[in-house]
């Protein structure tokens, strides 16, 4: 039996194993350019170290354009799994609050929310008072209210008496309207803010359980409203933020910051099975070529 029938495929397979294994190694090694007598040694540095900036840029563009694009991130933030987690959390917390024996004030203290709650109360108080005063001014509510009251008073008067005192009554009406408008302009904000502050202080003394049940009764779709506000925030605020965030640049810089040894280890761990398959495939092709050489 001709020994070449055995040795040729074995040698071809061995060459295939060695060349493919060497080719994979040369993807990373050497990390730096080598020179002999001032001349660069061919294939140094390795392909990935040599092309690292270009590869990093290409990977970053692919990820930011097709994998982590803005629409994908926004969809993930409002996905069904996120909503399911939110609804589970909401139900659990709401049940805990309805069974709580804490007051609202104690609840805020426990979670260190006193200052944010106080700031929110002040902000709401300022906004509501400004809105109501502006509304009174724009809609002329003071005049309309007093005139309506005057008409009801007039209807209850004796027609003869009204006719006799019509002029002074209308004069007094205008004076009353002007004084009421002046009082609201000067002290309306103060009165409204005091009313809101008193209501807020009463709320602080309420049990959390009662406050939660009252809120649930008055706003039965609160869970849905919170979710709607969250998705609106994601679309408007987070979307605007992502449009200014250079995702590609972040990814590219992160890849470029990796040490070549770390990068090699990471890639080898990710694709170890596939690269090993390429080595064995090289051996198989080498054996096949060994048989082919025997034939031809």
PDB file of C-alpha atoms in Angstrom:
ATOM      1  CA  UNK A   1       0.000   0.000   0.000  1.00  0.00           C
ATOM      2  CA  UNK A   2       1.327   3.411  -0.955  1.00  0.00           C
ATOM      3  CA  UNK A   3       2.100   5.242   2.296  1.00  0.00           C
ATOM      4  CA  UNK A   4       1.234   8.569   0.590  1.00  0.00           C
ATOM      5  CA  UNK A   5      -2.425   7.610   0.791  1.00  0.00           C
ATOM      6  CA  UNK A   6      -2.086   8.071   4.566  1.00  0.00           C
ATOM      7  CA  UNK A   7       0.639  10.703   4.872  1.00  0.00           C
ATOM      8  CA  UNK A   8      -0.660  13.158   2.259  1.00  0.00           C
ATOM      9  CA  UNK A   9      -4.073  13.718   3.922  1.00  0.00           C
ATOM     10  CA  UNK A  10      -2.462  13.760   7.369  1.00  0.00           C
ATOM     11  CA  UNK A  11       0.120  16.334   6.329  1.00  0.00           C
ATOM     12  CA  UNK A  12      -2.544  18.384   4.527  1.00  0.00           C
ATOM     13  CA  UNK A  13      -4.789  18.237   7.586  1.00  0.00           C
ATOM     14  CA  UNK A  14      -1.910  19.214   9.877  1.00  0.00           C
ATOM     15  CA  UNK A  15      -1.017  22.144   7.607  1.00  0.00           C
ATOM     16  CA  UNK A  16      -4.668  23.242   7.579  1.00  0.00           C
ATOM     17  CA  UNK A  17      -4.854  23.104  11.383  1.00  0.00           C
ATOM     18  CA  UNK A  18      -1.622  25.044  11.798  1.00  0.00           C
ATOM     19  CA  UNK A  19      -2.375  27.709   9.170  1.00  0.00           C
ATOM     20  CA  UNK A  20      -5.900  28.409  10.429  1.00  0.00           C
ATOM     21  CA  UNK A  21      -4.739  28.462  14.047  1.00  0.00           C
ATOM     22  CA  UNK A  22      -1.911  30.807  13.078  1.00  0.00           C
ATOM     23  CA  UNK A  23      -4.269  32.998  11.067  1.00  0.00           C
ATOM     24  CA  UNK A  24      -6.566  33.406  14.081  1.00  0.00           C
ATOM     25  CA  UNK A  25      -3.599  34.255  16.285  1.00  0.00           C
ATOM     26  CA  UNK A  26      -2.424  36.817  13.714  1.00  0.00           C
ATOM     27  CA  UNK A  27      -5.759  38.608  14.021  1.00  0.00           C
ATOM     28  CA  UNK A  28      -4.415  39.930  17.337  1.00  0.00           C
ATOM     29  CA  UNK A  29      -0.682  39.244  17.456  1.00  0.00           C
ATOM     30  CA  UNK A  30       1.651  40.968  17.545  1.00  0.00           C
ATOM     31  CA  UNK A  31       0.100  43.963  19.259  1.00  0.00           C
ATOM     32  CA  UNK A  32       2.769  46.354  17.955  1.00  0.00           C
ATOM     33  CA  UNK A  33       4.633  46.838  14.733  1.00  0.00           C
ATOM     34  CA  UNK A  34       7.919  44.888  14.529  1.00  0.00           C
ATOM     35  CA  UNK A  35      10.975  46.120  12.628  1.00  0.00           C
ATOM     36  CA  UNK A  36      14.188  44.437  11.563  1.00  0.00           C
ATOM     37  CA  UNK A  37      17.026  46.679  10.378  1.00  0.00           C
ATOM     38  CA  UNK A  38      14.569  49.538  10.156  1.00  0.00           C
ATOM     39  CA  UNK A  39      12.156  47.617   7.935  1.00  0.00           C
ATOM     40  CA  UNK A  40       8.658  46.717   9.062  1.00  0.00           C
ATOM     41  CA  UNK A  41       8.031  43.019   9.399  1.00  0.00           C
ATOM     42  CA  UNK A  42       5.067  42.090   7.176  1.00  0.00           C
ATOM     43  CA  UNK A  43       1.717  41.486   8.874  1.00  0.00           C
ATOM     44  CA  UNK A  44       2.753  43.415  11.983  1.00  0.00           C
ATOM     45  CA  UNK A  45       0.942  44.555  13.989  1.00  0.00           C
ATOM     46  CA  UNK A  46      -1.950  42.048  13.832  1.00  0.00           C
ATOM     47  CA  UNK A  47      -5.040  42.880  11.817  1.00  0.00           C
ATOM     48  CA  UNK A  48      -7.230  43.940  14.762  1.00  0.00           C
ATOM     49  CA  UNK A  49      -4.559  46.070  16.513  1.00  0.00           C
ATOM     50  CA  UNK A  50      -3.750  47.720  13.179  1.00  0.00           C
ATOM     51  CA  UNK A  51      -7.381  48.404  12.262  1.00  0.00           C
ATOM     52  CA  UNK A  52      -8.707  48.926  15.791  1.00  0.00           C
ATOM     53  CA  UNK A  53      -9.929  52.545  15.275  1.00  0.00           C
ATOM     54  CA  UNK A  54     -11.684  51.642  12.015  1.00  0.00           C
ATOM     55  CA  UNK A  55     -13.219  48.486  13.497  1.00  0.00           C
ATOM     56  CA  UNK A  56     -14.368  50.413  16.583  1.00  0.00           C
ATOM     57  CA  UNK A  57     -15.974  53.053  14.368  1.00  0.00           C
ATOM     58  CA  UNK A  58     -17.715  50.441  12.203  1.00  0.00           C
ATOM     59  CA  UNK A  59     -19.039  48.496  15.210  1.00  0.00           C
ATOM     60  CA  UNK A  60     -20.267  51.698  16.847  1.00  0.00           C
ATOM     61  CA  UNK A  61     -22.106  52.769  13.700  1.00  0.00           C
ATOM     62  CA  UNK A  62     -23.794  49.382  13.305  1.00  0.00           C
ATOM     63  CA  UNK A  63     -24.880  49.215  16.965  1.00  0.00           C
ATOM     64  CA  UNK A  64     -26.144  52.807  17.108  1.00  0.00           C
ATOM     65  CA  UNK A  65     -27.931  52.567  13.747  1.00  0.00           C
ATOM     66  CA  UNK A  66     -29.459  49.093  13.891  1.00  0.00           C
ATOM     67  CA  UNK A  67     -29.269  47.721  17.442  1.00  0.00           C
ATOM     68  CA  UNK A  68     -29.389  50.606  19.935  1.00  0.00           C
ATOM     69  CA  UNK A  69     -31.086  53.226  17.768  1.00  0.00           C
ATOM     70  CA  UNK A  70     -33.379  55.785  19.413  1.00  0.00           C
ATOM     71  CA  UNK A  71     -36.638  54.033  18.489  1.00  0.00           C
ATOM     72  CA  UNK A  72     -35.396  50.717  19.896  1.00  0.00           C
ATOM     73  CA  UNK A  73     -34.349  52.280  23.205  1.00  0.00           C
ATOM     74  CA  UNK A  74     -37.638  54.184  23.567  1.00  0.00           C
ATOM     75  CA  UNK A  75     -39.639  51.048  22.742  1.00  0.00           C
ATOM     76  CA  UNK A  76     -37.647  49.053  25.320  1.00  0.00           C
ATOM     77  CA  UNK A  77     -38.331  51.671  28.018  1.00  0.00           C
ATOM     78  CA  UNK A  78     -42.086  51.337  27.433  1.00  0.00           C
ATOM     79  CA  UNK A  79     -42.181  47.637  26.561  1.00  0.00           C
ATOM     80  CA  UNK A  80     -44.759  45.126  27.792  1.00  0.00           C
ATOM     81  CA  UNK A  81     -42.252  43.669  30.267  1.00  0.00           C
ATOM     82  CA  UNK A  82     -41.589  47.125  31.756  1.00  0.00           C
ATOM     83  CA  UNK A  83     -45.335  47.771  32.015  1.00  0.00           C
ATOM     84  CA  UNK A  84     -45.905  44.382  33.643  1.00  0.00           C
ATOM     85  CA  UNK A  85     -43.153  45.102  36.186  1.00  0.00           C
ATOM     86  CA  UNK A  86     -44.647  48.549  36.861  1.00  0.00           C
ATOM     87  CA  UNK A  87     -48.166  47.173  37.388  1.00  0.00           C
ATOM     88  CA  UNK A  88     -46.848  44.487  39.755  1.00  0.00           C
ATOM     89  CA  UNK A  89     -44.926  47.113  41.718  1.00  0.00           C
ATOM     90  CA  UNK A  90     -47.911  49.491  41.762  1.00  0.00           C
ATOM     91  CA  UNK A  91     -50.328  46.818  43.043  1.00  0.00           C
ATOM     92  CA  UNK A  92     -47.914  45.663  45.733  1.00  0.00           C
ATOM     93  CA  UNK A  93     -47.098  49.175  46.956  1.00  0.00           C
ATOM     94  CA  UNK A  94     -50.723  50.300  46.855  1.00  0.00           C
ATOM     95  CA  UNK A  95     -51.800  47.328  48.970  1.00  0.00           C
ATOM     96  CA  UNK A  96     -48.969  48.049  51.418  1.00  0.00           C
ATOM     97  CA  UNK A  97     -50.015  51.698  51.716  1.00  0.00           C
ATOM     98  CA  UNK A  98     -53.687  50.848  52.247  1.00  0.00           C
ATOM     99  CA  UNK A  99     -52.650  48.582  55.121  1.00  0.00           C
ATOM    100  CA  UNK A 100     -50.136  51.053  56.593  1.00  0.00           C
ATOM    101  CA  UNK A 101     -50.646  52.593  60.045  1.00  0.00           C
ATOM    102  CA  UNK A 102     -48.333  55.535  59.320  1.00  0.00           C
ATOM    103  CA  UNK A 103     -49.508  59.094  58.855  1.00  0.00           C
ATOM    104  CA  UNK A 104     -48.616  60.878  55.629  1.00  0.00           C
ATOM    105  CA  UNK A 105     -46.063  62.945  57.559  1.00  0.00           C
ATOM    106  CA  UNK A 106     -44.424  59.828  59.027  1.00  0.00           C
ATOM    107  CA  UNK A 107     -44.455  58.185  55.614  1.00  0.00           C
ATOM    108  CA  UNK A 108     -42.618  61.151  54.063  1.00  0.00           C
ATOM    109  CA  UNK A 109     -40.089  61.157  56.912  1.00  0.00           C
ATOM    110  CA  UNK A 110     -39.413  57.423  56.566  1.00  0.00           C
ATOM    111  CA  UNK A 111     -38.568  57.769  52.888  1.00  0.00           C
ATOM    112  CA  UNK A 112     -36.844  61.157  53.290  1.00  0.00           C
ATOM    113  CA  UNK A 113     -39.433  62.898  51.121  1.00  0.00           C
ATOM    114  CA  UNK A 114     -40.323  65.811  53.431  1.00  0.00           C
ATOM    115  CA  UNK A 115     -38.313  68.418  51.540  1.00  0.00           C
ATOM    116  CA  UNK A 116     -39.428  67.315  48.030  1.00  0.00           C
ATOM    117  CA  UNK A 117     -43.051  67.243  49.263  1.00  0.00           C
ATOM    118  CA  UNK A 118     -42.744  70.708  50.803  1.00  0.00           C
ATOM    119  CA  UNK A 119     -41.211  72.076  47.611  1.00  0.00           C
ATOM    120  CA  UNK A 120     -43.997  70.475  45.580  1.00  0.00           C
ATOM    121  CA  UNK A 121     -46.633  72.003  47.857  1.00  0.00           C
ATOM    122  CA  UNK A 122     -45.057  75.454  47.469  1.00  0.00           C
ATOM    123  CA  UNK A 123     -44.850  75.034  43.700  1.00  0.00           C
ATOM    124  CA  UNK A 124     -48.473  73.900  43.451  1.00  0.00           C
ATOM    125  CA  UNK A 125     -49.607  76.692  45.765  1.00  0.00           C
ATOM    126  CA  UNK A 126     -47.808  79.326  43.705  1.00  0.00           C
ATOM    127  CA  UNK A 127     -49.039  77.935  40.385  1.00  0.00           C
ATOM    128  CA  UNK A 128     -52.669  77.524  41.506  1.00  0.00           C
ATOM    129  CA  UNK A 129     -52.877  80.967  43.115  1.00  0.00           C
ATOM    130  CA  UNK A 130     -51.362  82.662  40.054  1.00  0.00           C
ATOM    131  CA  UNK A 131     -53.686  80.730  37.756  1.00  0.00           C
ATOM    132  CA  UNK A 132     -56.849  81.567  39.740  1.00  0.00           C
ATOM    133  CA  UNK A 133     -56.011  85.267  40.014  1.00  0.00           C
ATOM    134  CA  UNK A 134     -55.184  85.440  36.308  1.00  0.00           C
ATOM    135  CA  UNK A 135     -58.400  83.573  35.500  1.00  0.00           C
ATOM    136  CA  UNK A 136     -60.444  86.018  37.584  1.00  0.00           C
ATOM    137  CA  UNK A 137     -58.848  88.889  35.718  1.00  0.00           C
ATOM    138  CA  UNK A 138     -59.197  87.461  32.215  1.00  0.00           C
ATOM    139  CA  UNK A 139     -62.762  86.185  32.666  1.00  0.00           C
ATOM    140  CA  UNK A 140     -63.867  89.194  34.733  1.00  0.00           C
ATOM    141  CA  UNK A 141     -65.223  86.728  37.299  1.00  0.00           C
ATOM    142  CA  UNK A 142     -65.484  89.216  40.167  1.00  0.00           C
ATOM    143  CA  UNK A 143     -67.767  91.541  38.183  1.00  0.00           C
ATOM    144  CA  UNK A 144     -69.876  88.631  36.900  1.00  0.00           C
ATOM    145  CA  UNK A 145     -70.298  87.157  40.372  1.00  0.00           C
ATOM    146  CA  UNK A 146     -71.205  90.438  42.074  1.00  0.00           C
ATOM    147  CA  UNK A 147     -73.552  91.433  39.253  1.00  0.00           C
ATOM    148  CA  UNK A 148     -75.283  88.053  39.522  1.00  0.00           C
ATOM    149  CA  UNK A 149     -75.690  88.537  43.265  1.00  0.00           C
ATOM    150  CA  UNK A 150     -76.989  92.060  42.656  1.00  0.00           C
ATOM    151  CA  UNK A 151     -79.598  90.759  40.198  1.00  0.00           C
ATOM    152  CA  UNK A 152     -80.812  88.227  42.767  1.00  0.00           C
ATOM    153  CA  UNK A 153     -80.985  90.983  45.397  1.00  0.00           C
ATOM    154  CA  UNK A 154     -82.827  93.275  42.995  1.00  0.00           C
ATOM    155  CA  UNK A 155     -85.423  90.601  42.226  1.00  0.00           C
ATOM    156  CA  UNK A 156     -86.250  90.367  45.911  1.00  0.00           C
ATOM    157  CA  UNK A 157     -86.664  94.141  46.301  1.00  0.00           C
ATOM    158  CA  UNK A 158     -89.874  96.037  46.027  1.00  0.00           C
ATOM    159  CA  UNK A 159     -89.950  97.418  42.452  1.00  0.00           C
ATOM    160  CA  UNK A 160     -90.910 100.888  43.699  1.00  0.00           C
ATOM    161  CA  UNK A 161     -88.037 100.950  46.201  1.00  0.00           C
ATOM    162  CA  UNK A 162     -85.572  99.741  43.529  1.00  0.00           C
ATOM    163  CA  UNK A 163     -86.754 102.454  41.162  1.00  0.00           C
ATOM    164  CA  UNK A 164     -86.224 105.097  43.833  1.00  0.00           C
ATOM    165  CA  UNK A 165     -82.725 103.895  44.753  1.00  0.00           C
ATOM    166  CA  UNK A 166     -81.573 102.651  41.338  1.00  0.00           C
ATOM    167  CA  UNK A 167     -78.850 105.235  40.793  1.00  0.00           C
ATOM    168  CA  UNK A 168     -77.154 104.960  44.224  1.00  0.00           C
ATOM    169  CA  UNK A 169     -77.487 101.158  44.094  1.00  0.00           C
ATOM    170  CA  UNK A 170     -75.656 100.943  40.756  1.00  0.00           C
ATOM    171  CA  UNK A 171     -73.036 103.380  42.012  1.00  0.00           C
ATOM    172  CA  UNK A 172     -72.513 101.181  45.088  1.00  0.00           C
ATOM    173  CA  UNK A 173     -72.325  98.145  42.814  1.00  0.00           C
ATOM    174  CA  UNK A 174     -69.434  99.610  40.816  1.00  0.00           C
ATOM    175  CA  UNK A 175     -67.647 100.613  44.014  1.00  0.00           C
ATOM    176  CA  UNK A 176     -68.079  97.093  45.416  1.00  0.00           C
ATOM    177  CA  UNK A 177     -66.709  95.551  42.227  1.00  0.00           C
ATOM    178  CA  UNK A 178     -63.649  97.819  42.205  1.00  0.00           C
ATOM    179  CA  UNK A 179     -62.936  97.162  45.889  1.00  0.00           C
ATOM    180  CA  UNK A 180     -63.295  93.398  45.415  1.00  0.00           C
ATOM    181  CA  UNK A 181     -60.954  93.449  42.409  1.00  0.00           C
ATOM    182  CA  UNK A 182     -58.408  95.509  44.354  1.00  0.00           C
ATOM    183  CA  UNK A 183     -58.611  93.148  47.341  1.00  0.00           C
ATOM    184  CA  UNK A 184     -58.076  90.083  45.130  1.00  0.00           C
ATOM    185  CA  UNK A 185     -55.146  91.736  43.339  1.00  0.00           C
ATOM    186  CA  UNK A 186     -53.482  92.700  46.629  1.00  0.00           C
ATOM    187  CA  UNK A 187     -54.378  89.798  48.923  1.00  0.00           C
ATOM    188  CA  UNK A 188     -55.860  87.036  46.748  1.00  0.00           C
ATOM    189  CA  UNK A 189     -52.589  85.154  46.340  1.00  0.00           C
ATOM    190  CA  UNK A 190     -51.991  85.263  50.087  1.00  0.00           C
ATOM    191  CA  UNK A 191     -55.470  83.902  50.896  1.00  0.00           C
ATOM    192  CA  UNK A 192     -55.294  81.115  48.302  1.00  0.00           C
ATOM    193  CA  UNK A 193     -51.814  80.024  49.399  1.00  0.00           C
ATOM    194  CA  UNK A 194     -52.928  79.966  53.042  1.00  0.00           C
ATOM    195  CA  UNK A 195     -55.919  77.813  52.142  1.00  0.00           C
ATOM    196  CA  UNK A 196     -53.713  75.357  50.225  1.00  0.00           C
ATOM    197  CA  UNK A 197     -51.130  75.293  53.043  1.00  0.00           C
ATOM    198  CA  UNK A 198     -53.831  74.513  55.626  1.00  0.00           C
ATOM    199  CA  UNK A 199     -55.191  71.727  53.416  1.00  0.00           C
ATOM    200  CA  UNK A 200     -51.652  70.342  53.001  1.00  0.00           C
ATOM    201  CA  UNK A 201     -51.045  70.361  56.763  1.00  0.00           C
ATOM    202  CA  UNK A 202     -54.351  68.545  57.308  1.00  0.00           C
ATOM    203  CA  UNK A 203     -53.245  65.972  54.745  1.00  0.00           C
ATOM    204  CA  UNK A 204     -49.970  65.385  56.619  1.00  0.00           C
ATOM    205  CA  UNK A 205     -51.959  64.309  59.690  1.00  0.00           C
ATOM    206  CA  UNK A 206     -54.080  61.857  57.703  1.00  0.00           C
ATOM    207  CA  UNK A 207     -53.252  58.115  57.860  1.00  0.00           C
ATOM    208  CA  UNK A 208     -51.563  56.864  54.709  1.00  0.00           C
ATOM    209  CA  UNK A 209     -54.230  54.163  54.412  1.00  0.00           C
ATOM    210  CA  UNK A 210     -57.049  56.736  54.300  1.00  0.00           C
ATOM    211  CA  UNK A 211     -55.157  58.968  51.903  1.00  0.00           C
ATOM    212  CA  UNK A 212     -54.486  56.009  49.578  1.00  0.00           C
ATOM    213  CA  UNK A 213     -58.116  54.837  49.619  1.00  0.00           C
ATOM    214  CA  UNK A 214     -59.389  58.407  49.112  1.00  0.00           C
ATOM    215  CA  UNK A 215     -57.023  58.890  46.195  1.00  0.00           C
ATOM    216  CA  UNK A 216     -58.064  55.566  44.681  1.00  0.00           C
ATOM    217  CA  UNK A 217     -61.734  56.495  45.050  1.00  0.00           C
ATOM    218  CA  UNK A 218     -61.377  59.938  43.473  1.00  0.00           C
ATOM    219  CA  UNK A 219     -58.976  58.820  40.737  1.00  0.00           C
ATOM    220  CA  UNK A 220     -59.910  55.194  39.903  1.00  0.00           C
ATOM    221  CA  UNK A 221     -57.646  55.130  36.832  1.00  0.00           C
ATOM    222  CA  UNK A 222     -54.600  56.477  38.690  1.00  0.00           C
ATOM    223  CA  UNK A 223     -52.454  53.485  37.694  1.00  0.00           C
ATOM    224  CA  UNK A 224     -53.150  54.119  34.010  1.00  0.00           C
ATOM    225  CA  UNK A 225     -52.606  57.874  34.396  1.00  0.00           C
ATOM    226  CA  UNK A 226     -49.179  57.309  35.980  1.00  0.00           C
ATOM    227  CA  UNK A 227     -48.224  54.950  33.144  1.00  0.00           C
ATOM    228  CA  UNK A 228     -49.432  57.479  30.566  1.00  0.00           C
ATOM    229  CA  UNK A 229     -47.317  60.196  32.194  1.00  0.00           C
ATOM    230  CA  UNK A 230     -44.313  57.867  32.216  1.00  0.00           C
ATOM    231  CA  UNK A 231     -44.640  57.010  28.512  1.00  0.00           C
ATOM    232  CA  UNK A 232     -45.151  60.693  27.722  1.00  0.00           C
ATOM    233  CA  UNK A 233     -41.985  61.499  29.671  1.00  0.00           C
ATOM    234  CA  UNK A 234     -40.080  58.757  27.827  1.00  0.00           C
ATOM    235  CA  UNK A 235     -41.181  60.016  24.419  1.00  0.00           C
ATOM    236  CA  UNK A 236     -40.657  63.724  25.063  1.00  0.00           C
ATOM    237  CA  UNK A 237     -37.825  64.023  27.571  1.00  0.00           C
ATOM    238  CA  UNK A 238     -35.852  60.813  27.117  1.00  0.00           C
ATOM    239  CA  UNK A 239     -36.350  60.975  23.339  1.00  0.00           C
ATOM    240  CA  UNK A 240     -34.987  64.517  23.289  1.00  0.00           C
ATOM    241  CA  UNK A 241     -32.067  63.447  25.476  1.00  0.00           C
ATOM    242  CA  UNK A 242     -31.239  60.471  23.240  1.00  0.00           C
ATOM    243  CA  UNK A 243     -31.298  62.681  20.131  1.00  0.00           C
ATOM    244  CA  UNK A 244     -28.428  64.691  21.631  1.00  0.00           C
ATOM    245  CA  UNK A 245     -26.601  61.662  23.049  1.00  0.00           C
ATOM    246  CA  UNK A 246     -23.823  60.417  20.779  1.00  0.00           C
ATOM    247  CA  UNK A 247     -24.344  56.678  21.285  1.00  0.00           C
ATOM    248  CA  UNK A 248     -21.976  55.800  18.433  1.00  0.00           C
ATOM    249  CA  UNK A 249     -19.246  57.998  19.886  1.00  0.00           C
ATOM    250  CA  UNK A 250     -19.630  56.441  23.340  1.00  0.00           C
ATOM    251  CA  UNK A 251     -19.370  52.901  21.954  1.00  0.00           C
ATOM    252  CA  UNK A 252     -16.429  53.795  19.725  1.00  0.00           C
ATOM    253  CA  UNK A 253     -14.509  55.421  22.582  1.00  0.00           C
ATOM    254  CA  UNK A 254     -15.249  52.473  24.862  1.00  0.00           C
ATOM    255  CA  UNK A 255     -13.865  49.969  22.334  1.00  0.00           C
ATOM    256  CA  UNK A 256     -10.787  52.113  21.675  1.00  0.00           C
ATOM    257  CA  UNK A 257     -10.168  52.368  25.430  1.00  0.00           C
ATOM    258  CA  UNK A 258      -9.934  48.585  25.763  1.00  0.00           C
ATOM    259  CA  UNK A 259      -6.423  47.215  26.184  1.00  0.00           C
ATOM    260  CA  UNK A 260      -5.589  44.933  23.233  1.00  0.00           C
ATOM    261  CA  UNK A 261      -5.062  41.987  25.562  1.00  0.00           C
ATOM    262  CA  UNK A 262      -8.469  42.590  27.151  1.00  0.00           C
ATOM    263  CA  UNK A 263     -10.060  42.960  23.733  1.00  0.00           C
ATOM    264  CA  UNK A 264      -8.503  39.704  22.535  1.00  0.00           C
ATOM    265  CA  UNK A 265      -9.667  37.857  25.656  1.00  0.00           C
ATOM    266  CA  UNK A 266     -13.193  39.237  25.282  1.00  0.00           C
ATOM    267  CA  UNK A 267     -13.492  38.319  21.592  1.00  0.00           C
ATOM    268  CA  UNK A 268     -11.998  34.878  22.166  1.00  0.00           C
ATOM    269  CA  UNK A 269     -14.477  34.195  24.984  1.00  0.00           C
ATOM    270  CA  UNK A 270     -17.404  35.278  22.837  1.00  0.00           C
ATOM    271  CA  UNK A 271     -16.425  33.368  19.691  1.00  0.00           C
ATOM    272  CA  UNK A 272     -14.225  30.585  21.081  1.00  0.00           C
ATOM    273  CA  UNK A 273     -16.456  27.809  19.777  1.00  0.00           C
ATOM    274  CA  UNK A 274     -16.738  29.324  16.288  1.00  0.00           C
ATOM    275  CA  UNK A 275     -13.007  30.038  16.002  1.00  0.00           C
ATOM    276  CA  UNK A 276     -12.197  26.515  17.140  1.00  0.00           C
ATOM    277  CA  UNK A 277     -14.550  25.233  14.461  1.00  0.00           C
ATOM    278  CA  UNK A 278     -12.595  27.253  11.861  1.00  0.00           C
ATOM    279  CA  UNK A 279      -9.349  25.592  12.991  1.00  0.00           C
ATOM    280  CA  UNK A 280     -10.840  22.107  12.595  1.00  0.00           C
ATOM    281  CA  UNK A 281     -12.413  23.120   9.304  1.00  0.00           C
ATOM    282  CA  UNK A 282      -8.917  24.090   8.093  1.00  0.00           C
ATOM    283  CA  UNK A 283      -7.674  20.638   9.069  1.00  0.00           C
ATOM    284  CA  UNK A 284     -10.554  18.969   7.230  1.00  0.00           C
ATOM    285  CA  UNK A 285      -9.971  21.024   4.085  1.00  0.00           C
ATOM    286  CA  UNK A 286      -6.244  20.214   4.315  1.00  0.00           C
ATOM    287  CA  UNK A 287      -6.997  16.487   4.382  1.00  0.00           C
ATOM    288  CA  UNK A 288      -9.347  16.845   1.408  1.00  0.00           C
ATOM    289  CA  UNK A 289      -6.671  18.731  -0.536  1.00  0.00           C
ATOM    290  CA  UNK A 290      -4.202  15.979   0.341  1.00  0.00           C
ATOM    291  CA  UNK A 291      -6.496  13.384  -1.293  1.00  0.00           C
ATOM    292  CA  UNK A 292      -7.072  15.658  -4.270  1.00  0.00           C
ATOM    293  CA  UNK A 293      -3.306  15.958  -4.836  1.00  0.00           C
ATOM    294  CA  UNK A 294      -2.999  12.176  -4.869  1.00  0.00           C
ATOM    295  CA  UNK A 295      -5.690  11.910  -7.534  1.00  0.00           C
ATOM    296  CA  UNK A 296      -4.300  14.604  -9.795  1.00  0.00           C
TER     297      UNK A 296
END
